[in-house]
Coordinates of C-alpha atoms in Angstrom, one line a residue:
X22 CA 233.5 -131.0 74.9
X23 CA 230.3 -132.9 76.2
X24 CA 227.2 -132.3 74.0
X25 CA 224.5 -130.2 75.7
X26 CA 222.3 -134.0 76.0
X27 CA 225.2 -135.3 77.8
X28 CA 225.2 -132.1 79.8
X29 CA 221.5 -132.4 80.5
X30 CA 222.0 -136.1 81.2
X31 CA 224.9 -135.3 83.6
X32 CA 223.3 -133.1 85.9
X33 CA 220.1 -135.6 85.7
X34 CA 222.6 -138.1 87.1
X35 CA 223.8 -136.3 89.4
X36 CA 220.9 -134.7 91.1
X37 CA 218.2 -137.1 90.8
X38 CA 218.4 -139.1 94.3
X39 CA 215.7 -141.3 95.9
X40 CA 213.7 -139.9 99.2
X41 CA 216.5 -139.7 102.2
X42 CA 216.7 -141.9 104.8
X43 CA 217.7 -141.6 108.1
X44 CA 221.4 -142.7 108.3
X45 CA 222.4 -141.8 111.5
X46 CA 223.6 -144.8 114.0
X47 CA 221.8 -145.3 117.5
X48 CA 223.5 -144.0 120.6
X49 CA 226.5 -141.9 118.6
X50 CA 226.5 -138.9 120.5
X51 CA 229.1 -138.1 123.6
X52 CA 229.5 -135.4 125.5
X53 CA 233.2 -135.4 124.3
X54 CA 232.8 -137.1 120.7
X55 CA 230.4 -137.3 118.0
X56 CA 230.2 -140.2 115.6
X57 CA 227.9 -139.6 112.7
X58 CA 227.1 -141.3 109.7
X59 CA 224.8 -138.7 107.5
X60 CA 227.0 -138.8 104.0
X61 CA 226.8 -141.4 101.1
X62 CA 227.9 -144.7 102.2
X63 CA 228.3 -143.9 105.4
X64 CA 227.7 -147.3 108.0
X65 CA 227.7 -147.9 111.8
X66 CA 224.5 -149.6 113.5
X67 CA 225.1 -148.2 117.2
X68 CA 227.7 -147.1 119.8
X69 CA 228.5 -147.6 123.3
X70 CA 231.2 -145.5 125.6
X71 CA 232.7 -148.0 127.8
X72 CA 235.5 -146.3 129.5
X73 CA 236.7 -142.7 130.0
X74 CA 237.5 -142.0 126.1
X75 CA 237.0 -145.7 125.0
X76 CA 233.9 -146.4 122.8
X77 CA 232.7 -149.3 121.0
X78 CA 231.2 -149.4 117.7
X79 CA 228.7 -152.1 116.8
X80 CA 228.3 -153.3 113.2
X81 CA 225.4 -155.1 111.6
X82 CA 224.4 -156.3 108.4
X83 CA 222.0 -155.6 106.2
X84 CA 220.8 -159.0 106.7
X85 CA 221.3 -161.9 108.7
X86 CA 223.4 -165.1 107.1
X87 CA 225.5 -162.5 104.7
X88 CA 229.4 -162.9 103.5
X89 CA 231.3 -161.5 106.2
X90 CA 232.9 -158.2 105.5
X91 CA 231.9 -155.6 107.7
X92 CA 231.4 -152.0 105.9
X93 CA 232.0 -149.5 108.0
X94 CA 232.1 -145.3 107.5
X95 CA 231.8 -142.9 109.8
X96 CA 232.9 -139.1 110.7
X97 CA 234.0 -139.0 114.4
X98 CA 234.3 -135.0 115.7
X99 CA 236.4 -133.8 119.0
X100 CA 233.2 -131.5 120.7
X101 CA 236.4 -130.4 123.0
X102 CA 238.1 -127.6 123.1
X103 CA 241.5 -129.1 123.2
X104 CA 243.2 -132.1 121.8
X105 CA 242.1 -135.6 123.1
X106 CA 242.8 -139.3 122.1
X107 CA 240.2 -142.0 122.1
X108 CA 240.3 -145.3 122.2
X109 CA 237.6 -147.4 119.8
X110 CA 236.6 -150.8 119.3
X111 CA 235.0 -152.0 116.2
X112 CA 232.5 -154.7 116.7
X113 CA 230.9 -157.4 114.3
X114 CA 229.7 -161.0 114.7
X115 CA 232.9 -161.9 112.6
X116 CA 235.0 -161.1 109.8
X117 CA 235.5 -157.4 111.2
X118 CA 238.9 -157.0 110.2
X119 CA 238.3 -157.9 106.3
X120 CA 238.2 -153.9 105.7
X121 CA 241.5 -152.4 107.7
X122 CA 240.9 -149.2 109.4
X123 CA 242.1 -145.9 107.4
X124 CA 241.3 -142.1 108.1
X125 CA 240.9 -139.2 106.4
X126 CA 240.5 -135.4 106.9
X127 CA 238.1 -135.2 104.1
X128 CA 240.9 -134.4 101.4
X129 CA 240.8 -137.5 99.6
X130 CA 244.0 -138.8 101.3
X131 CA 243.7 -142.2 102.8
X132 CA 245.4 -143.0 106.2
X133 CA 246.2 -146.7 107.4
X134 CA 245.5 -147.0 111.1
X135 CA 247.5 -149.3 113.3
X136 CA 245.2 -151.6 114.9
X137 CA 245.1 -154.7 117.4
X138 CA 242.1 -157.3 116.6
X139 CA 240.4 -160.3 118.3
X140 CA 237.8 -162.8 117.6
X141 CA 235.0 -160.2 116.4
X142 CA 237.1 -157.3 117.6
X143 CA 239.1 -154.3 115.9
X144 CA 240.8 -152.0 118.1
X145 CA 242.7 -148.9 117.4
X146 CA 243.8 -145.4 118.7
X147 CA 243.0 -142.2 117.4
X148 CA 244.3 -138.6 118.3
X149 CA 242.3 -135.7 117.1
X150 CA 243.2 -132.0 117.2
X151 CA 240.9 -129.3 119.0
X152 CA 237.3 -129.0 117.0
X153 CA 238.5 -131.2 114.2
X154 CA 236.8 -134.2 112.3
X155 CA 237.7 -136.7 110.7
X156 CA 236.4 -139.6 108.4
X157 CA 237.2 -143.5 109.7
X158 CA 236.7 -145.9 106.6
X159 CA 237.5 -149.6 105.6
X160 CA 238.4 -148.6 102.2
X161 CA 238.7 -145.5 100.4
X162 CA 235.2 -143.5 100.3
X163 CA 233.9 -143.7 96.2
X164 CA 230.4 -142.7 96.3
X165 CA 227.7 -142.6 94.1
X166 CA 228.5 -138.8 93.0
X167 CA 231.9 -139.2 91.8
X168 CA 231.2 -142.1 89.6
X169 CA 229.3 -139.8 87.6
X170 CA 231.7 -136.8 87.4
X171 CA 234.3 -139.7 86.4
X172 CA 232.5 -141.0 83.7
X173 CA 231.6 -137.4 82.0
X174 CA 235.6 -136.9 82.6
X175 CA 236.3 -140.1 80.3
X176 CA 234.8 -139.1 77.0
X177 CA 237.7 -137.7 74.5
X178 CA 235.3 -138.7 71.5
X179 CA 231.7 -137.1 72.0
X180 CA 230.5 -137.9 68.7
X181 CA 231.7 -141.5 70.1
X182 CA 230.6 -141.3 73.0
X183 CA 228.3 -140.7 76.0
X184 CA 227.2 -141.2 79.4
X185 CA 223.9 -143.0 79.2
X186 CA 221.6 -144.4 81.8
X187 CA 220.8 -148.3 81.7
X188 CA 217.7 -147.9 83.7
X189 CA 217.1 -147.3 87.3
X190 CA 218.0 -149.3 90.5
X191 CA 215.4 -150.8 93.4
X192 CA 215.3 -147.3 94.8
X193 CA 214.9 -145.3 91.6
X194 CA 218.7 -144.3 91.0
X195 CA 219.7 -144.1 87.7
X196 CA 222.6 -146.9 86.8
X197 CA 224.9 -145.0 84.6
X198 CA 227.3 -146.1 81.9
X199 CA 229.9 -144.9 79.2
X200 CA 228.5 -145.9 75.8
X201 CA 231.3 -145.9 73.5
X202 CA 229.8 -146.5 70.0
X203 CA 232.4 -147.4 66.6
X204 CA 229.7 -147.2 63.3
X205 CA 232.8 -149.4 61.7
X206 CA 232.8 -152.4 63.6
X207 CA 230.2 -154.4 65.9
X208 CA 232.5 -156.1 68.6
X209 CA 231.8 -155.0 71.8
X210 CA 233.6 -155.5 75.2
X211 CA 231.7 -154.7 78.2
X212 CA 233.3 -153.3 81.6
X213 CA 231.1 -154.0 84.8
X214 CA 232.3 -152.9 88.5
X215 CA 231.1 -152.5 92.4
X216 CA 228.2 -155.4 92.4
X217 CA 229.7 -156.0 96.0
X218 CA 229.6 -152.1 97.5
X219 CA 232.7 -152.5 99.8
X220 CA 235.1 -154.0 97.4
X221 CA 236.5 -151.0 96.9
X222 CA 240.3 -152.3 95.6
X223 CA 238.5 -153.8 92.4
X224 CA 237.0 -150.4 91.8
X225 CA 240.2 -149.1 91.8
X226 CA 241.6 -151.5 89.4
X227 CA 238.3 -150.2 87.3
X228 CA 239.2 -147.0 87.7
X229 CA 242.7 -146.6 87.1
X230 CA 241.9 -149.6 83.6
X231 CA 238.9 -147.0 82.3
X232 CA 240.8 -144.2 83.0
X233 CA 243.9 -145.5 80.5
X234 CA 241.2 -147.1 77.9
X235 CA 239.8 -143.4 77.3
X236 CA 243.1 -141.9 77.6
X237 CA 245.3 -139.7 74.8
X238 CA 247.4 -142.6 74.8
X239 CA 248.2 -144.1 70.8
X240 CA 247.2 -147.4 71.2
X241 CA 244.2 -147.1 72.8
X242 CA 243.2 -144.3 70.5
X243 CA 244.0 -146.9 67.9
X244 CA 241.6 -149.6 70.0
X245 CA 238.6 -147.5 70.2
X246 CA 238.3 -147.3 66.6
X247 CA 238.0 -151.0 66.6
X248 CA 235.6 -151.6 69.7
X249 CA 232.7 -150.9 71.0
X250 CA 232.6 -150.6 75.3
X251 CA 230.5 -150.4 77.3
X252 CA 232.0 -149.4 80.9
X253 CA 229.0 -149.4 83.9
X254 CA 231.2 -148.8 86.9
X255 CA 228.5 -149.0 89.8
X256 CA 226.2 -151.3 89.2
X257 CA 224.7 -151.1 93.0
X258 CA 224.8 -147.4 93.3
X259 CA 221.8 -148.3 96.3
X260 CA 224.4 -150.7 98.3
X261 CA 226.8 -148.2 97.8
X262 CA 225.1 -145.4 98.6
X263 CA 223.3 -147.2 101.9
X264 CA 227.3 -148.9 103.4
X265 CA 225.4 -152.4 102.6
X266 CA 228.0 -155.3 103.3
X267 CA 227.1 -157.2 100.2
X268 CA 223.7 -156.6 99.2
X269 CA 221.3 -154.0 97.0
X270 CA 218.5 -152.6 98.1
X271 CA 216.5 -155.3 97.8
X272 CA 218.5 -157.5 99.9
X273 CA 220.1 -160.1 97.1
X274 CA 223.5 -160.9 95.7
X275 CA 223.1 -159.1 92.4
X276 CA 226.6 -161.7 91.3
X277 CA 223.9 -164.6 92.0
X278 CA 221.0 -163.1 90.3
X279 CA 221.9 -163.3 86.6
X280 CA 220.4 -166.5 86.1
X281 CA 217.1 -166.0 87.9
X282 CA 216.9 -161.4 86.6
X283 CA 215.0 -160.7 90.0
X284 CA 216.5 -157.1 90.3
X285 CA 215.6 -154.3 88.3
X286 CA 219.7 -153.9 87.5
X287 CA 220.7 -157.2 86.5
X288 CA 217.3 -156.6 84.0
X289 CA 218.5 -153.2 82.7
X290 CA 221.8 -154.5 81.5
X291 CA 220.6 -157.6 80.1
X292 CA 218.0 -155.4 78.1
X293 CA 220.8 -153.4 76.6
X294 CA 222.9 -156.6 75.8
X295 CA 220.2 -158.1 74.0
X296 CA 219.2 -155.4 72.0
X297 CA 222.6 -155.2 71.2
X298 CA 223.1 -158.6 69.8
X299 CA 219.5 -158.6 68.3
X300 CA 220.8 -155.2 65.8
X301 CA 224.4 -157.3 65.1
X302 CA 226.7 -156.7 67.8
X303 CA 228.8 -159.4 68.9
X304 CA 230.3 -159.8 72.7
X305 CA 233.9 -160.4 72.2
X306 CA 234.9 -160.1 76.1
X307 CA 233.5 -158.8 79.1
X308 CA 235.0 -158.5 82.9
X309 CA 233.5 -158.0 85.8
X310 CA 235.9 -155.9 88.8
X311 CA 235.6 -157.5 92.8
X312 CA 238.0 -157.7 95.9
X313 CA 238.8 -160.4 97.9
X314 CA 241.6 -161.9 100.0
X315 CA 244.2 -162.1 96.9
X316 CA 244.5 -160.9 93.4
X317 CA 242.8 -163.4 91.1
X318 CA 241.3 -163.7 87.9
X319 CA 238.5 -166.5 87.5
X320 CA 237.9 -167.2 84.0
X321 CA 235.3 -170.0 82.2
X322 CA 237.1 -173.2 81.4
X323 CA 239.0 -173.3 78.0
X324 CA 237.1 -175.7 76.7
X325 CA 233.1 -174.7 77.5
X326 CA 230.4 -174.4 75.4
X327 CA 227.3 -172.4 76.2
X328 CA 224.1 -174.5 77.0
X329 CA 223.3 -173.5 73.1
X330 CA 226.2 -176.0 72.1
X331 CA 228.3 -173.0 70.9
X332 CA 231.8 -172.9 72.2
X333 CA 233.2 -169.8 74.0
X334 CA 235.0 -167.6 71.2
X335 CA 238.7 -167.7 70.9
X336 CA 239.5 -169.4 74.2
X337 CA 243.0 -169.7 74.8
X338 CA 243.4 -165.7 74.1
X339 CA 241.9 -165.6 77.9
X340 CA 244.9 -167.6 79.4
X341 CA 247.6 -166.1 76.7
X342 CA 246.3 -163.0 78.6
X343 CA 246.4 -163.8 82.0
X344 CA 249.8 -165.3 81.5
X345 CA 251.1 -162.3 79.8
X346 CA 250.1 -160.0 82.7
X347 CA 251.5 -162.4 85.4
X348 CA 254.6 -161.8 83.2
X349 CA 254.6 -157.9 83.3
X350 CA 254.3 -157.6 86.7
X351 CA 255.9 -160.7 88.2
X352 CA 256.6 -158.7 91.4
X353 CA 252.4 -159.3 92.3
X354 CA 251.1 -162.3 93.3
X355 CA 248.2 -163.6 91.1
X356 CA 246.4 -166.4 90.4
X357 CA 244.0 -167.6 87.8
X358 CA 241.2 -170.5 88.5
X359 CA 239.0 -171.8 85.7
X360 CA 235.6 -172.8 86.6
X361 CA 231.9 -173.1 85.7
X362 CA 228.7 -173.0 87.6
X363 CA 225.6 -173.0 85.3
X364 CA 223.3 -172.3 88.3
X365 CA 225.0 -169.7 90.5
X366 CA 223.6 -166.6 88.8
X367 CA 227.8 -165.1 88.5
X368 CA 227.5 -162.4 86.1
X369 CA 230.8 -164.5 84.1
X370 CA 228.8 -167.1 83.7
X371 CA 225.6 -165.7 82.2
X372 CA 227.7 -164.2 79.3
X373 CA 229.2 -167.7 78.8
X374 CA 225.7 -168.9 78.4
X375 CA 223.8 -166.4 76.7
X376 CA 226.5 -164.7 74.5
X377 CA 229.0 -167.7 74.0
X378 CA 231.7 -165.0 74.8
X379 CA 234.7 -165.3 77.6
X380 CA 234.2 -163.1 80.8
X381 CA 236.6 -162.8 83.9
X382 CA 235.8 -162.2 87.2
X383 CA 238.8 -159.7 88.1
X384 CA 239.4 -159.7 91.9
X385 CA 241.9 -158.0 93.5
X386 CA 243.1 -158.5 97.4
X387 CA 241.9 -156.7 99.8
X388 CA 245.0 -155.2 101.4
X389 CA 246.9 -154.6 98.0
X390 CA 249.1 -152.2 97.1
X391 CA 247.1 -149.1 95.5
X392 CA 250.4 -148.8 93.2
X393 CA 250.4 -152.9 92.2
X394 CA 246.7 -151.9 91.5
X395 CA 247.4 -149.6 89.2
X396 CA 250.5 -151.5 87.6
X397 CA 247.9 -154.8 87.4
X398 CA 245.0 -152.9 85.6
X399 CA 247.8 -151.2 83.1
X400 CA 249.0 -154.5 82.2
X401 CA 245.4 -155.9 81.8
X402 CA 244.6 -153.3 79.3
X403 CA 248.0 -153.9 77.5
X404 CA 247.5 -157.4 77.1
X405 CA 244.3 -157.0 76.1
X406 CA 244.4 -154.8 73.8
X407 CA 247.4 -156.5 71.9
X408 CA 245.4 -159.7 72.4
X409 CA 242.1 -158.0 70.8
X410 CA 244.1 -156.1 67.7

């Protein structure tokens, strides 16, 4: 049972929402079909009908010169009285096809959609019934909401733990964390997700990995005795909440910023970490959930040592890890590549330097699997917490 602060701090974070803006794409409305935008995360920029039942759908960025992969949402609605099919083109300076089409009748099922694609093009078909409507999405829809409900739904210990809030984001929404506290020990392993707001598979690896760390199961019962977590599973909750391609609010990279802390959110979690480690905690490992075009896991080289002249704690357990889940689910391709970049601003690389602890950049492809996702994350947490006892 949540305590009545959680309770209060719950409904804060779920009601408290910035002034709304007006999300509705230019040019959307047919006399036959209506395309609309007007929910969390939804994304289109403009439409065009350029046959009898064949529209195009124009796709734009939230600013020029960005990593291409288009975000798109959108609810499309047959005005008609009878059944119709309509053809619709998808179209975005490049990269379009990054995010594969999928539909949904708003029951959190997820559809993929045969398509046919070109240079800047995505084309597919889509039949609707009489007065029905439908949501088209790239990914799965996982908006700001349900990260909230989901972390409430987590806590099994509530003198343990809580949901908290870090701080707030460019546009005043509150970035929300599970704080899972042990009085007994001061090692702490930190669980980051969603910098980039359409890699949706990674925060489905998240998911499915938070969801088994908090779960009745014995050995991670046994594991939360020993550890400290904290798990902040949307740490753009203003990308996500606007369909941005890559960006927050403010228009930057938040996995560039951690060197530089220009964004209220890469502040708010550095505030906690240092406060953490200034009353004894000690990072032991942190990761840091993405998608991209395969499953791999980038790690800091075995042997570096923070600009302090400390070296990274207990290195090889990273690659005994890594190794070990390769082994447990051999059937999915992954990949693991060691690297450090002192002045990128990745958010693996500022716990190198400032907390001489190993963190992982966990990305998983695009197209995978949802099952493989869920078999990779279980394994993760295995290994790691065997690797951690």
């Amino acid at each position: 049972m949540l305590s009545l602060a959680s309770v209060a701090l719950f409904s804060q974070l779920s009601l408290q929402q910035p002034e709304e803006v007006d999300r509705e794409p230019k040019d959307c409305s047919f006399e036959k079909v209506d395309f609309t935008t007007n929910f969390a995360v939804g994304r289109l920029h403009h439409c065009e009908k350029t046959d009898e039942n064949h529209y195009s759908l124009y796709l734009e960025p939230e600013r020029e010169k960005i990593n291409p992969s288009p975000w798109y949402a959108f609810a499309v609605e047959n005005l008609t009285e009878e059944s119709q099919t309509i053809d619709i083109t998808l179209v975005a300076s490049e990269g379009v096809s990054r995010y594969k089409p999928k539909r949904s009748a708003g029951d959190d099922m997820w559809h993929p959609i045969p398509f046919s694609e070109g240079d800047g093009w995505l084309q597919f078909e889509l039949t609707l019934s009489a007065q029905t409507k439908e949501l088209i999405a790239g990914q799965e829809i996982i908006d700001n909401v349900h990260y909230i409900e989901w972390l409430s739904s987590l806590i099994k210990e509530p003198q343990q733990s809580e949901v908290i809030s870090l701080g707030v984001s460019s546009e005043g929404r509150n970035l929300a964390a599970l704080e899972h506290k042990v009085k007994s020990s001061d090692k702490w392993i930190i669980l980051i997700g969603r910098q980039h707001p359409p890699e949706v598979t990674g925060a489905l690896a998240l998911l499915h990995f938070g969801e088994l760390l908090f779960s009745d199961e014995a050995y991670v019962v046994k594991f939360r005795q020993k550890y400290n977590i904290l798990l902040v599973p949307n740490m753009n909750p203003d990308g996500v909440y606007h369909g941005n391609w890559r960006l927050t609010a403010a228009g930057i990279d938040m996995n560039r910023d951690w060197k530089n802390q220009t964004l209220p959110e890469t502040q708010a979690l550095t505030n906690y970490l240092e406060k953490l480690v200034e009353n004894g905690g000690q990072i032991e490992f942190a990761i840091d959930f993405h998608s991209t075009h395969r499953n791999v896991f980038y790690t800091m080289p075995k042997d570096y040592e923070s600009p302090s002249g400390v070296p990274l704690r207990n290195p090889q357990r990273v690659y005994d890890w890594i190794e070990e889940i390769a082994e447990m689910v051999d059937s999915v391709e992954l990949e693991y590549r060691p690297g450090d970049h002192p002045e990128s601003g990745v958010f693996k690389q500022f716990i190198a330097d400032e907390f001489a602890a190993h963190a992982v950049t966990y990305e998983v492809s695009d197209s995978e699997d949802r099952n493989n996702i869920k078999r990779v994350a279980e394994a993760a947490l295995i290994s790691l917490v065997n690797r951690l006892d």
